[in-house]
Coordinates of C-alpha atoms in Angstrom, one line a residue:
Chain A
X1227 CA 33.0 -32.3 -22.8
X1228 CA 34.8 -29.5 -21.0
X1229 CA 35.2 -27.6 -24.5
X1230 CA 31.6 -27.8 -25.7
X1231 CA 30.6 -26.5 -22.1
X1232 CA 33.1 -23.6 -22.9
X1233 CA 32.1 -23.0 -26.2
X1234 CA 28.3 -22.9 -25.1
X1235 CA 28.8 -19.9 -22.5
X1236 CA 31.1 -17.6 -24.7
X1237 CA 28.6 -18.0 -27.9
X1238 CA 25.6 -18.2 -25.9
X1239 CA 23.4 -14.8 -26.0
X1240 CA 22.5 -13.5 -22.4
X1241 CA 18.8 -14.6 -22.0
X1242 CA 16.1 -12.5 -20.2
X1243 CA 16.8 -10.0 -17.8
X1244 CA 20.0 -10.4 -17.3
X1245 CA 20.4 -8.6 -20.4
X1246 CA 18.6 -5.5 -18.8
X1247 CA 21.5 -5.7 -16.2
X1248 CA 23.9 -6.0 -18.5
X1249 CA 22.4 -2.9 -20.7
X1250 CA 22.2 -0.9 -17.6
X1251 CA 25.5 -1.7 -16.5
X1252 CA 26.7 0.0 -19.8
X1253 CA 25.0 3.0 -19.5
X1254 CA 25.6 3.4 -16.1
X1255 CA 29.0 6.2 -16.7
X1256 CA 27.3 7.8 -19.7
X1257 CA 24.0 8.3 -17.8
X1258 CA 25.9 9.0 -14.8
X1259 CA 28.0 12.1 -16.5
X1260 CA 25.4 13.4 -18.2
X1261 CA 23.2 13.2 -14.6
X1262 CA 25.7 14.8 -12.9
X1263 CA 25.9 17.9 -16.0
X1264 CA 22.2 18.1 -16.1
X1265 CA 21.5 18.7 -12.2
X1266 CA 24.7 21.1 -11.8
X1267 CA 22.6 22.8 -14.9
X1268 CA 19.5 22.4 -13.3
X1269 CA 20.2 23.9 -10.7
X1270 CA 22.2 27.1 -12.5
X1271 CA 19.1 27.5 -14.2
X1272 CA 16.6 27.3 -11.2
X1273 CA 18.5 30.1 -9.5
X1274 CA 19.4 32.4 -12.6
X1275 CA 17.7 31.8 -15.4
X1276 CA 14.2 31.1 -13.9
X1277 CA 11.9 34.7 -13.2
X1278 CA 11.1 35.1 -9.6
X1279 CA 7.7 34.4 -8.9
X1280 CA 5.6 37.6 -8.6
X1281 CA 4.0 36.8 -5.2
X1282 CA 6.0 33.8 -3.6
X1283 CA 9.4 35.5 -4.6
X1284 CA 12.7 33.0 -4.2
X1285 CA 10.3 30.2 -2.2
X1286 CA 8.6 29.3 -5.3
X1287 CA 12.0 27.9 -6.9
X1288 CA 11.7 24.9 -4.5
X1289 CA 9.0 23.7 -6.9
X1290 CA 11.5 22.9 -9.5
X1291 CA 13.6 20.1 -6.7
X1292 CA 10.0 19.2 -5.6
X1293 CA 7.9 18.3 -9.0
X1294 CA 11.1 16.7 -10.5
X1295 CA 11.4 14.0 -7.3
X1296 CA 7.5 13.9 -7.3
X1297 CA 7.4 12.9 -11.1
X1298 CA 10.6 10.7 -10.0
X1299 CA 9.2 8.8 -7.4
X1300 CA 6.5 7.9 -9.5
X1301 CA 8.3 6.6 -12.1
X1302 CA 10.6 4.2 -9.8
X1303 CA 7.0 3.2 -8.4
X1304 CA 6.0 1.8 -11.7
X1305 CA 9.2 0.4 -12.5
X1306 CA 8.7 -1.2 -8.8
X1307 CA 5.1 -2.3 -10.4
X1308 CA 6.5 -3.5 -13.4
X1309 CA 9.5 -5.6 -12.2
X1310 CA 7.4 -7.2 -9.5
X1311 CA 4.7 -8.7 -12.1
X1312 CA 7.5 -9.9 -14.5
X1313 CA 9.3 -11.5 -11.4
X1314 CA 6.6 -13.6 -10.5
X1315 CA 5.6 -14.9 -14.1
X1316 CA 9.3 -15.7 -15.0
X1317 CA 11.0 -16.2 -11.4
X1318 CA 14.1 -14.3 -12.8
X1319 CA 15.9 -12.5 -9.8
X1320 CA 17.2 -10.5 -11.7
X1321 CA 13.8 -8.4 -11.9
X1322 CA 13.4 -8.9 -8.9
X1323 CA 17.1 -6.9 -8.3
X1324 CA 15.5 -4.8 -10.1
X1325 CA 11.8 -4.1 -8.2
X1326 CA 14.1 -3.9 -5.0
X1327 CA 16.7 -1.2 -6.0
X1328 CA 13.6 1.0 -7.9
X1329 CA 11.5 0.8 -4.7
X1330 CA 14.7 1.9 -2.6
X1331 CA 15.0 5.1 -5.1
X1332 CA 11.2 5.1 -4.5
X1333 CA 11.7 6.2 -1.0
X1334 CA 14.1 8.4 -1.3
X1335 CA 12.9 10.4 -3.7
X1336 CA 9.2 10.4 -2.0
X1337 CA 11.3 11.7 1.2
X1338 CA 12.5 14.7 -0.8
X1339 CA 8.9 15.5 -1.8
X1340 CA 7.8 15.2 1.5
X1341 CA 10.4 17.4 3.1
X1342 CA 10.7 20.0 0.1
X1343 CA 6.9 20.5 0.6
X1344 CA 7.0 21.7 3.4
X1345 CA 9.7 24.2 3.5
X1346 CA 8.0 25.6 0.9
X1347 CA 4.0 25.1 2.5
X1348 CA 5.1 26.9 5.7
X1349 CA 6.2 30.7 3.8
X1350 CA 3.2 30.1 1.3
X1351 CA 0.6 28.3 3.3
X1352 CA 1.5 29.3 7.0
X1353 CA 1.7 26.0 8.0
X1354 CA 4.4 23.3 7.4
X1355 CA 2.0 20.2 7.2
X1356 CA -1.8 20.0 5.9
X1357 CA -3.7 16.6 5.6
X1358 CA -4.6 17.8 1.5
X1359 CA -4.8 15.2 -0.6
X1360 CA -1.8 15.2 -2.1
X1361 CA 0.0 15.2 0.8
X1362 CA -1.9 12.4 2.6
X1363 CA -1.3 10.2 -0.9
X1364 CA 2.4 11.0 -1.0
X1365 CA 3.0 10.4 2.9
X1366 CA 0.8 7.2 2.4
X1367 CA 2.6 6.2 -0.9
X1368 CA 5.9 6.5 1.6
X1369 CA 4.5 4.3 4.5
X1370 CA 4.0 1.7 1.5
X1371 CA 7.0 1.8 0.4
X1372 CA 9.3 2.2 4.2
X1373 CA 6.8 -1.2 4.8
X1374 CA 8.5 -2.7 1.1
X1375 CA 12.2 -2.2 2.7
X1376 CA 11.1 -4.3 5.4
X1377 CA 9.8 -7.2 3.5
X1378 CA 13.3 -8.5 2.1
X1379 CA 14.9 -8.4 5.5
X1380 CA 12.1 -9.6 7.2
X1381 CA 11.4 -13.0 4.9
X1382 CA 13.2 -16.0 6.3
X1383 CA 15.1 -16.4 2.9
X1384 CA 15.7 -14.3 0.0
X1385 CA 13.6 -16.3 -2.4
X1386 CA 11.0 -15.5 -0.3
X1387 CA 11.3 -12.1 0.6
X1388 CA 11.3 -11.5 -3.0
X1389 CA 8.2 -13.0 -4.1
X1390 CA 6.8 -11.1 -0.5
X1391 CA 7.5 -8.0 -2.1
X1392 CA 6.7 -8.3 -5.1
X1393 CA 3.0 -9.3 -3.7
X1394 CA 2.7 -6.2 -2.0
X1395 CA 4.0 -4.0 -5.2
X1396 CA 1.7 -5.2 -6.7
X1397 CA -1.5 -5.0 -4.5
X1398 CA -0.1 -1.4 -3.3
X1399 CA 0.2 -0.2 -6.7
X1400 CA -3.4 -2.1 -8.1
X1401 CA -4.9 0.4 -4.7
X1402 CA -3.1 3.5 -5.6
X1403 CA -6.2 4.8 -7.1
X1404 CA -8.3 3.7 -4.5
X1405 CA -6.1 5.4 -2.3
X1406 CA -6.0 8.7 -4.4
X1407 CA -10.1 9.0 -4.4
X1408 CA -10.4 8.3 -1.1
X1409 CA -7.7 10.9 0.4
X1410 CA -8.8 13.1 -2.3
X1411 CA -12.6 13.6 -1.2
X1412 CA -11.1 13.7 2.5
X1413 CA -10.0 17.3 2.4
X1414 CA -8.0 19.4 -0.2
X1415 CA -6.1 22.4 -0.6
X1416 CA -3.0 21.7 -2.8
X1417 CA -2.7 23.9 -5.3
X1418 CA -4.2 22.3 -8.8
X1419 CA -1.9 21.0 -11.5
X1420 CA -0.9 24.5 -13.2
X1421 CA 1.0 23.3 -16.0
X1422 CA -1.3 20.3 -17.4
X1423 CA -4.1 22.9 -17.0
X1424 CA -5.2 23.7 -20.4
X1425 CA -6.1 27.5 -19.3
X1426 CA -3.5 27.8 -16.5
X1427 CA -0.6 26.2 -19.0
X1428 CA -0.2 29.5 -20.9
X1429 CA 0.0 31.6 -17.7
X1430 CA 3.6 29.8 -16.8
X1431 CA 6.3 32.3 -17.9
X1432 CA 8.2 30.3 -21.0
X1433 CA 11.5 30.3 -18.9
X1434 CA 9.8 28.4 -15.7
X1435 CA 8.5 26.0 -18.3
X1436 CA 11.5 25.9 -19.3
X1437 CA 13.2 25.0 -16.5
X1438 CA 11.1 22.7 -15.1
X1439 CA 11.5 20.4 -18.5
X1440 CA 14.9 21.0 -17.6
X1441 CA 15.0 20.0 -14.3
X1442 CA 12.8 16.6 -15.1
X1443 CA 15.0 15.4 -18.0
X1444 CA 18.0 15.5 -15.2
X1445 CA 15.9 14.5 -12.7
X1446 CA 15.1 11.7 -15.1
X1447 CA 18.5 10.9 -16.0
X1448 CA 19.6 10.9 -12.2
X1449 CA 17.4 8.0 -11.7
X1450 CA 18.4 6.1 -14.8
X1451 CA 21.9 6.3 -13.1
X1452 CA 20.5 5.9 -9.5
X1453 CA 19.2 2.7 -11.0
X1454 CA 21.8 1.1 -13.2
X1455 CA 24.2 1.4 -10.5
X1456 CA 21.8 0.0 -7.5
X1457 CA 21.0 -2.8 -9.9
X1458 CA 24.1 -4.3 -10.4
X1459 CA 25.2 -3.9 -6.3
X1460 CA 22.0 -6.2 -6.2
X1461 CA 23.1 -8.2 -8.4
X1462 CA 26.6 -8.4 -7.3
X1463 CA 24.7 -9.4 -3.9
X1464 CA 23.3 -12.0 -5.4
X1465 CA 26.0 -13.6 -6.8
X1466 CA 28.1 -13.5 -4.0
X1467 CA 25.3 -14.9 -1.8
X1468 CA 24.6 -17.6 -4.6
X1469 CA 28.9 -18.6 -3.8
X1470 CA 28.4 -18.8 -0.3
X1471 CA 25.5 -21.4 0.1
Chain B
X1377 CA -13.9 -36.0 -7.6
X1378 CA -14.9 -37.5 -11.1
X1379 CA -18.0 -36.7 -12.5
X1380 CA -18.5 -33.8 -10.2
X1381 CA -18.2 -30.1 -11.7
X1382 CA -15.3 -28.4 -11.2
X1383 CA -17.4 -25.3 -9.8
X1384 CA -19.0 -28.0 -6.9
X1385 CA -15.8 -29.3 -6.0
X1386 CA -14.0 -25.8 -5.5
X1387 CA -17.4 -24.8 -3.8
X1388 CA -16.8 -28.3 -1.4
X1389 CA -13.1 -27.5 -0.9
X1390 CA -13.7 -24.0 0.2
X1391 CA -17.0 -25.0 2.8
X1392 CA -14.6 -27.9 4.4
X1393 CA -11.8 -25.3 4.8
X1394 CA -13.6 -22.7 6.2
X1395 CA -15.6 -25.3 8.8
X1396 CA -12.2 -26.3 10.2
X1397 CA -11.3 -22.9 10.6
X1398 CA -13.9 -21.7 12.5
X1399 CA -14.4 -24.8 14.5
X1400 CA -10.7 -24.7 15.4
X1401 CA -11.3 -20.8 15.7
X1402 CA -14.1 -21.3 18.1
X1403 CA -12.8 -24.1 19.7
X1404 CA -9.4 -22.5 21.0
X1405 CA -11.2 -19.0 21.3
X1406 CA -8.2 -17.4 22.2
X1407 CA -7.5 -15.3 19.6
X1408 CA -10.8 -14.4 19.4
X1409 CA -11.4 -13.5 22.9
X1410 CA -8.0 -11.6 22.4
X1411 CA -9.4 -9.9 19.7
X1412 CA -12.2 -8.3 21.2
X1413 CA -10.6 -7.5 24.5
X1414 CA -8.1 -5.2 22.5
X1415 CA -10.6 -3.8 20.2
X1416 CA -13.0 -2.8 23.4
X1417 CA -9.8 -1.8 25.2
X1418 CA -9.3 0.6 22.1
X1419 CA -12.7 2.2 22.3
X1420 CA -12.2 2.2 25.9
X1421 CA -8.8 4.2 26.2
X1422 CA -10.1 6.2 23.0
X1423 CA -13.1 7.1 25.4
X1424 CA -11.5 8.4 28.3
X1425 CA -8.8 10.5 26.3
X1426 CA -11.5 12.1 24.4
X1427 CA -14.1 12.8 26.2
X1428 CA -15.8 15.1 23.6
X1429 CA -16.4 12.1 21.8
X1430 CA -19.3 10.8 23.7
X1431 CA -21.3 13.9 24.4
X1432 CA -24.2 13.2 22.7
X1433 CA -25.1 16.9 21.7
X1434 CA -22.0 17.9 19.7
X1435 CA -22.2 16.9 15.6
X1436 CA -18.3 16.7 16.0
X1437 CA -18.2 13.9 18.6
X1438 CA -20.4 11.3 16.0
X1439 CA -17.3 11.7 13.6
X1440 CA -15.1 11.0 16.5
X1441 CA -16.9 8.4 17.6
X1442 CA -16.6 6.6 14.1
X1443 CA -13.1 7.1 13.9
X1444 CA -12.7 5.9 17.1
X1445 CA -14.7 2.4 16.3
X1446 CA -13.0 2.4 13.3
X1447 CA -9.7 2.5 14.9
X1448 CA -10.7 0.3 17.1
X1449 CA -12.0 -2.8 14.1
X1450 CA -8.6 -2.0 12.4
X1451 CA -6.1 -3.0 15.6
X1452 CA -8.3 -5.5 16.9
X1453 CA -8.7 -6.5 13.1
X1454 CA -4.9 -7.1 12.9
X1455 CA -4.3 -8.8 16.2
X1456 CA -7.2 -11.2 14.8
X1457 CA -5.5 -12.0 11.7
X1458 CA -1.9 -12.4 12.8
X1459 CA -3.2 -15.5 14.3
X1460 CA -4.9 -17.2 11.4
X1461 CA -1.8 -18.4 10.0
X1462 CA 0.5 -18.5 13.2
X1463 CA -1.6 -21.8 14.6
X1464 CA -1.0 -23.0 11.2
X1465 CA 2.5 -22.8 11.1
X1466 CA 2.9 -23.9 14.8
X1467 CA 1.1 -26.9 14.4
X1468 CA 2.7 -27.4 10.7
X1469 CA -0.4 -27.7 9.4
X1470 CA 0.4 -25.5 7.0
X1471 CA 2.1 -28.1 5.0
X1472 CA -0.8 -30.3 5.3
X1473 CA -3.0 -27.5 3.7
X1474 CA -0.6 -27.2 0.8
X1475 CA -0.4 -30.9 0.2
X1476 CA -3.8 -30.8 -0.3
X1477 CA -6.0 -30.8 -4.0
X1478 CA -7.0 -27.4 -3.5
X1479 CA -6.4 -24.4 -5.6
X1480 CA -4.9 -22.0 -3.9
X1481 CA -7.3 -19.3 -4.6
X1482 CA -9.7 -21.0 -3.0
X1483 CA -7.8 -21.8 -0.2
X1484 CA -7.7 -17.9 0.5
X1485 CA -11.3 -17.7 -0.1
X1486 CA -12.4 -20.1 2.4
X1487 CA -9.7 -18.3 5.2
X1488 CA -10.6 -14.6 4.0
X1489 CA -14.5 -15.7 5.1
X1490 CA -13.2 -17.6 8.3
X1491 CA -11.5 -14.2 8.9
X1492 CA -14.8 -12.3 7.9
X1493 CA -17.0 -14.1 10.0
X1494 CA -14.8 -14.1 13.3
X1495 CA -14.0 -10.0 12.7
X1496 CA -17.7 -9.4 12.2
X1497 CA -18.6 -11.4 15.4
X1498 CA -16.3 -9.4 17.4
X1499 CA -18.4 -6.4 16.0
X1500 CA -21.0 -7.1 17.2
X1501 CA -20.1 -6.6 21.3
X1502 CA -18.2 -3.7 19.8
X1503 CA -20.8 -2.2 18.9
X1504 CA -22.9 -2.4 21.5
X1505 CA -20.1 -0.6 23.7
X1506 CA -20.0 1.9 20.8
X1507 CA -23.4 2.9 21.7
X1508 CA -23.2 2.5 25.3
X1509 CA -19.8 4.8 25.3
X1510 CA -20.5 7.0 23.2
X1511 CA -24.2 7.5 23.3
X1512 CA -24.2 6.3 19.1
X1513 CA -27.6 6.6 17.9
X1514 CA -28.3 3.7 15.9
X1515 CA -31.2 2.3 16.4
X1516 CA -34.3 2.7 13.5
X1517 CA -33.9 3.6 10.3
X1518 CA -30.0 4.4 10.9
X1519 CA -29.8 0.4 12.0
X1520 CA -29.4 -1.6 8.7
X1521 CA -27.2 0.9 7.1
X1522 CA -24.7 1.3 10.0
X1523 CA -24.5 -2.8 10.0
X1524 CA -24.3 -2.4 5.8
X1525 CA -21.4 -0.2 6.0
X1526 CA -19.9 -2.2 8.7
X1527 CA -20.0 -5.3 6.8
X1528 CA -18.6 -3.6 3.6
X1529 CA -15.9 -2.3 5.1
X1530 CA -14.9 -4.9 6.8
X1531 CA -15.3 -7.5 3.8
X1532 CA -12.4 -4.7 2.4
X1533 CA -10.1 -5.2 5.8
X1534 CA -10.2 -8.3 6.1
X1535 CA -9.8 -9.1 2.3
X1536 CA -6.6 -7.8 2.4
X1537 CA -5.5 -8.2 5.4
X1538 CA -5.9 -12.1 5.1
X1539 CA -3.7 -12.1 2.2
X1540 CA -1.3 -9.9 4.1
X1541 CA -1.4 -11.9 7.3
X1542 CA -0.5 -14.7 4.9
X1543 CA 2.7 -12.8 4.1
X1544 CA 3.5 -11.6 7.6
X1545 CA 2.9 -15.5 9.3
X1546 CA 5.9 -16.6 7.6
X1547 CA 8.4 -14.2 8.2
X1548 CA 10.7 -13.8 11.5
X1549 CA 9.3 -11.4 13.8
X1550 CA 5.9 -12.7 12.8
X1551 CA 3.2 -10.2 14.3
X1552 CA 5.4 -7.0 13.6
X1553 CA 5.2 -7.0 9.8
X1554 CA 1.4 -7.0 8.9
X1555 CA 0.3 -3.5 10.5
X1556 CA 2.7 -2.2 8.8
X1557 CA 1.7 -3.4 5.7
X1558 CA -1.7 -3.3 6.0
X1559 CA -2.6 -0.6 7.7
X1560 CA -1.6 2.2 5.0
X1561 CA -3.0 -0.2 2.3
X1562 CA -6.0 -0.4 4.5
X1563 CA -6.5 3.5 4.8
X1564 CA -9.5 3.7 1.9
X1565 CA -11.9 1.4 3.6
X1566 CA -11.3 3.1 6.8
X1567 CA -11.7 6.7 5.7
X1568 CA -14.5 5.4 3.7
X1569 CA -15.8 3.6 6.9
X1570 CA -15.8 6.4 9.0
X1571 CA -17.1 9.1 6.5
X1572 CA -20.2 6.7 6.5
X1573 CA -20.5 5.7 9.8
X1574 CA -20.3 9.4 11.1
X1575 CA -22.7 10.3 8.2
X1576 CA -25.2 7.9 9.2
X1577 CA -25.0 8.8 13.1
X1578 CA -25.2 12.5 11.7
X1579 CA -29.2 11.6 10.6
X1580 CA -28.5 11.5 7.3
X1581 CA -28.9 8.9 4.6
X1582 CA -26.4 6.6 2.6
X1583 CA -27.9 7.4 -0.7
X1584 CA -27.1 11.6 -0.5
X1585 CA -24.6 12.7 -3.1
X1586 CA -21.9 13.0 -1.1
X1587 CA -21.8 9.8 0.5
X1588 CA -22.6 7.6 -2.1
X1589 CA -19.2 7.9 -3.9
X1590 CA -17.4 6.5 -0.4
X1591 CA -19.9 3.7 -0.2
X1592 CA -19.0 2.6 -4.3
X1593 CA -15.4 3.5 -3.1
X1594 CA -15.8 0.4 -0.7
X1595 CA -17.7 -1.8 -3.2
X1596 CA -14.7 -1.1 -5.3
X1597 CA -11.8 -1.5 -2.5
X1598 CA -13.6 -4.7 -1.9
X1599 CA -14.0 -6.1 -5.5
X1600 CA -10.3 -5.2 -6.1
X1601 CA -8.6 -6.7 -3.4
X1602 CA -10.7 -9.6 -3.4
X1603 CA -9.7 -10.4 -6.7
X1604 CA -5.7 -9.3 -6.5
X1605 CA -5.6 -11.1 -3.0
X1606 CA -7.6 -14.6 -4.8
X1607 CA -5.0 -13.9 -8.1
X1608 CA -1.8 -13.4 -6.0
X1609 CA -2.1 -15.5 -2.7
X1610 CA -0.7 -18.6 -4.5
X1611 CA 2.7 -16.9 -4.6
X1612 CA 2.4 -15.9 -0.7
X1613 CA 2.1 -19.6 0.2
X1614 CA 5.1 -21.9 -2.0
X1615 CA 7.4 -23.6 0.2

C-alpha cells in the first residue's frame, strides 16, 4: 500500500498552480541576474546615454525610474486581478500566494511613482503635489491597495483573509475605470501621454525612446524576479503553517 | 416552494429578509439614531470650521457645502453599515441566515436595500440641517433633482459598502477595516455626488453637458457594483 502511495507522488505531474510556483521558482536566479544587469544598465543608460532634455535639463531623467514603476505597478495590479478571480473559482492557495505577493509589489512600486513624481513636479511644476488626475488615480490606486495588506492580517483565519482579498481585487480593479473618469473630469494638468501620442511619438529623441524601452524591459524583469521569489516565501508560509495546525 | 416560479420565490425571500431587517433596524434604533447623530455632528463641526461655507452669497460656499454633506452621508454612511452585520454576528444569527434556502445574492439584495432605506432616512433630517446651516437653496425646481442625485449616489455607497461591511463584520477589529476599504473605492460616487449637488445649488440644471457625464458616471458606479457586489458576496459569507 505504502509503495503504490510512493509510486503515485514521484510519477504524478504537479497539477494546477502549483506548477506556476514551481515554474517561477526556476526562473527565479535567471530572471533575478539578468534583473539585476538590466537595472545597473538602465540606469548607465538613463545618465549617459540618454540627451538631456532641452528645457527640464537632468530633472527630466526621473521620468525613466517613474514610467517604468508606473507601467510596473500596473502590471502587478492585474496579476493581483487575475490571481484573485482564478482563486475563487478553483480555491487553489496557491493563486491566492500569488494575488498576495503581486499586490505587495503593487504597493511598492505605486510608492515609487508617488514619491518620484514629485521630486520631479516640484522643479518642473512649482509645486510638489497637484490633485491632477493622474495623481489622484495613482494615490487612490495606493489607498486600495495599503487597505489589501490589511485584509490578510485582519481576517480571523487565512482561508478567510484570502477569499476577503480576493473580493476586494476584484471589485477595486472592476472600479478602476470608474475611478479613472471620475478623477479625470475632477481637474487635470498632467502632462498627456507623449510617447503613445501619434504626433507627439516622433518628437521623442530615438535615444530617450530608447532608453525608456530599456528601462521597462528591466523594470519588467525586476518584477518577474520580485515575484518568483515573494511567491515561493508565501508559499513556504503556507506550508509551514499547514505543519503546525 | 413547488409550483412557485423561481423569480417569486427569490422575490419572497428577499421581501422577508429585508422586513426583518428593518423591523429589527427600527426596533433597536440605535444604530440608526447613531448614525444620524454623527452624520449631523459632521455637518455640524464642518460648519463652524468653515464658515465660508454657509454664506449664502459666495458660488464657492455651495461647492463646499456639498462636499461637506457629502462627507457627512459617507462617515455617517459607514458607522451605519458596520452595524448591519455586527448584530448578526453577536446574536449568531448569522448562521441562521446561512442555513437558510436562500441564494446568497439575494440575501445581499435584500440587506443592500435594508441599508438603502435606513441611509436615505437619515438623509432626510440631514438635509434639512443642510439647508438650515448652510442656507442650501433647494427648494422649487432645484427640489427633485437634489433628492435624484442623492438617491443615486447613495444607491452607489451603500451598494458597496454593504458588500464591504460584509467583509469588515467578520474580521477582528471589526469597525476599523471597512472605511478603509470603502472609502477610496467609494471616491467616484462621492466626487460625482458633490459635482452635482454643488451644480444644482449653483442654479443650474442636471441635463447641461457638463454634468450629465457625472450623473451617467453614477448610473454606471451603481450598475456595476450592484452587480459585482450580487456576483461576489457569496464568497464574503462561507463559514
Amino acid at each position: 500500500m505504502a509503495d503504490v502511495n510512493v509510486d503515485r507522488v514521484r510519477d504524478a505531474e504537479p497539477v494546477g498552480a502549483i506548477r506556476v510556483v514551481q515554474q517561477l521558482g526556476r526562473i527565479e536566479k535567471p530572471v533575478g541576474v539578468l534583473a539585476a544587469l538590466g537595472v545597473l544598465v538602465a540606469f548607465g543608460m538613463i545618465a549617459a546615454y540618454a540627451p538631456l532634455e532641452v528645457e527640464q535639463g537632468e530633472v527630466q531623467k526621473i521620468f525613466y525610474v517613474h514610467v517604468p514603476s508606473a507601467w510596473t505597478a500596473f502590471l502587478a495590479v492585474t496579476v493581483v486581478f487575475l490571481a484573485s478571480i482564478l482563486f475563487l473559482l478553483t480555491r487553489d492557495r496557491v493563486w491566492d500566494e500569488i494575488a498576495a505577493s503581486a499586490g505587495e509589489i503593487a504597493l511598492v512600486f505605486l510608492s515609487i511613482v508617488l514619491t518620484t513624481g514629485p521630486l520631479w513636479g516640484r522643479p518642473v511644476w512649482n509645486t510638489w503635489w497637484t490633485w491632477d488626475a493622474r495623481l489622484t488615480y495613482t494615490l487612490i490606486l495606493w489607498l486600495v491597495f495599503a487597505a489589501y495588506q490589511l485584509v490578510r492580517p485582519f481576517a480571523a483565519d487565512s482561508e478567510r483573509g484570502a477569499r476577503f482579498a480576493a473580493v476586494l481585487s476584484i471589485v477595486g480593479f472592476v472600479d478602476l475605470p470608474i475611478i479613472h473618469f471620475s478623477v479625470l473630469w475632477w481637474r487635470t494638468l498632467h502632462p498627456k501621454p507623449i510617447v503613445m501620442d501619434p504626433v507627439g511619438g516622433k518628437h521623442l529623441d530615438p535615444a530617450m525612446f530608447q532608453t525608456l524601452m530599456f528601462t521597462l524591459g528591466a523594470w519588467t524583469l525586476l518584477f518577474l524576479f520580485f515575484l518568483a521569489k515573494r511567491v515561493q516565501i508565501e508559499h513556504r508560509r503556507n506550508e509551514l503553517g499547514a505543519l503546525g495546525r | 416552494m413547488n409550483g412557485t416560479p423561481p423569480s417569486v420565490a427569490a422575490l419572497r425571500a428577499i421581501r422577508a429578509v429585508l422586513l426583518k431587517d428593518l423591523r429589527t433596524g427600527w426596533r433597536a434604533r440605535t444604530s440608526l439614531v447613531a448614525m444620524l447623530l454623527f452624520a449631523a455632528l459632521m455637518l455640524t463641526v464642518f460648519a463652524l470650521a468653515l464658515p465660508e461655507a454657509s454664506w449664502s452669497n459666495e458660488p464657492s460656499s455651495r461647492r463646499l457645502s456639498a462636499g461637506i454633506l457629502w462627507v457627512a452621508i459617507a462617515f455617517g454612511g459607514v458607522l451605519g453599515l458596520n452595524q448591519t452585520f455586527a448584530a448578526e454576528r453577536e446574536g449568531n444569527t448569522i448562521e441562521g441566515l446561512l442555513l437558510t434556502p436562500i441564494d446568497r445574492g439575494h440575501l445581499y439584495i435584500a440587506k443592500f436595500l435594508a441599508n438603502l432605506v435606513f441611509l436615505l432616512g437619515v438623509e432626510i433630517p440631514l438635509t434639512a440641517l443642510h439647508v438650515l446651516f448652510f442656507n442650501a437653496e433647494i427648494g422649487g425646481a432645484r427640489f427633485v433633482p437634489y433628492l435624484v442625485v442623492l438617491v443615486l449616489g447613495t444607491v452607489g455607497f451603500t451598494a458597496s459598502g454593504t458588500l464591504f461591511a460584509a467583509m469588515s463584520s467578520s474580521t477582528r477589529s471589526r469597525e476599523v477595516l471597512l472605511p478603509l476599504i470603502l472609502l477610496p473605492i467609494a471616491t467616484p460616487i462621492l466626487l460625482a455626488g458633490i459635482e452635482c449637488t454643488a451644480t444644482i445649488l449653483e442654479g443650474y440644471s442636471l441635463t447641461d453637458l457638463d454634468v450629465v457625464k457625472w450623473v451617467k458616471l453614477m448610473v454606471v458606479f451603481d450598475i456595476v457594483n450592484l452587480m459585482a457586489s450580487f456576483l461576489t458576496f457569496e464568497f464574503l459569507v462561507e463559514e
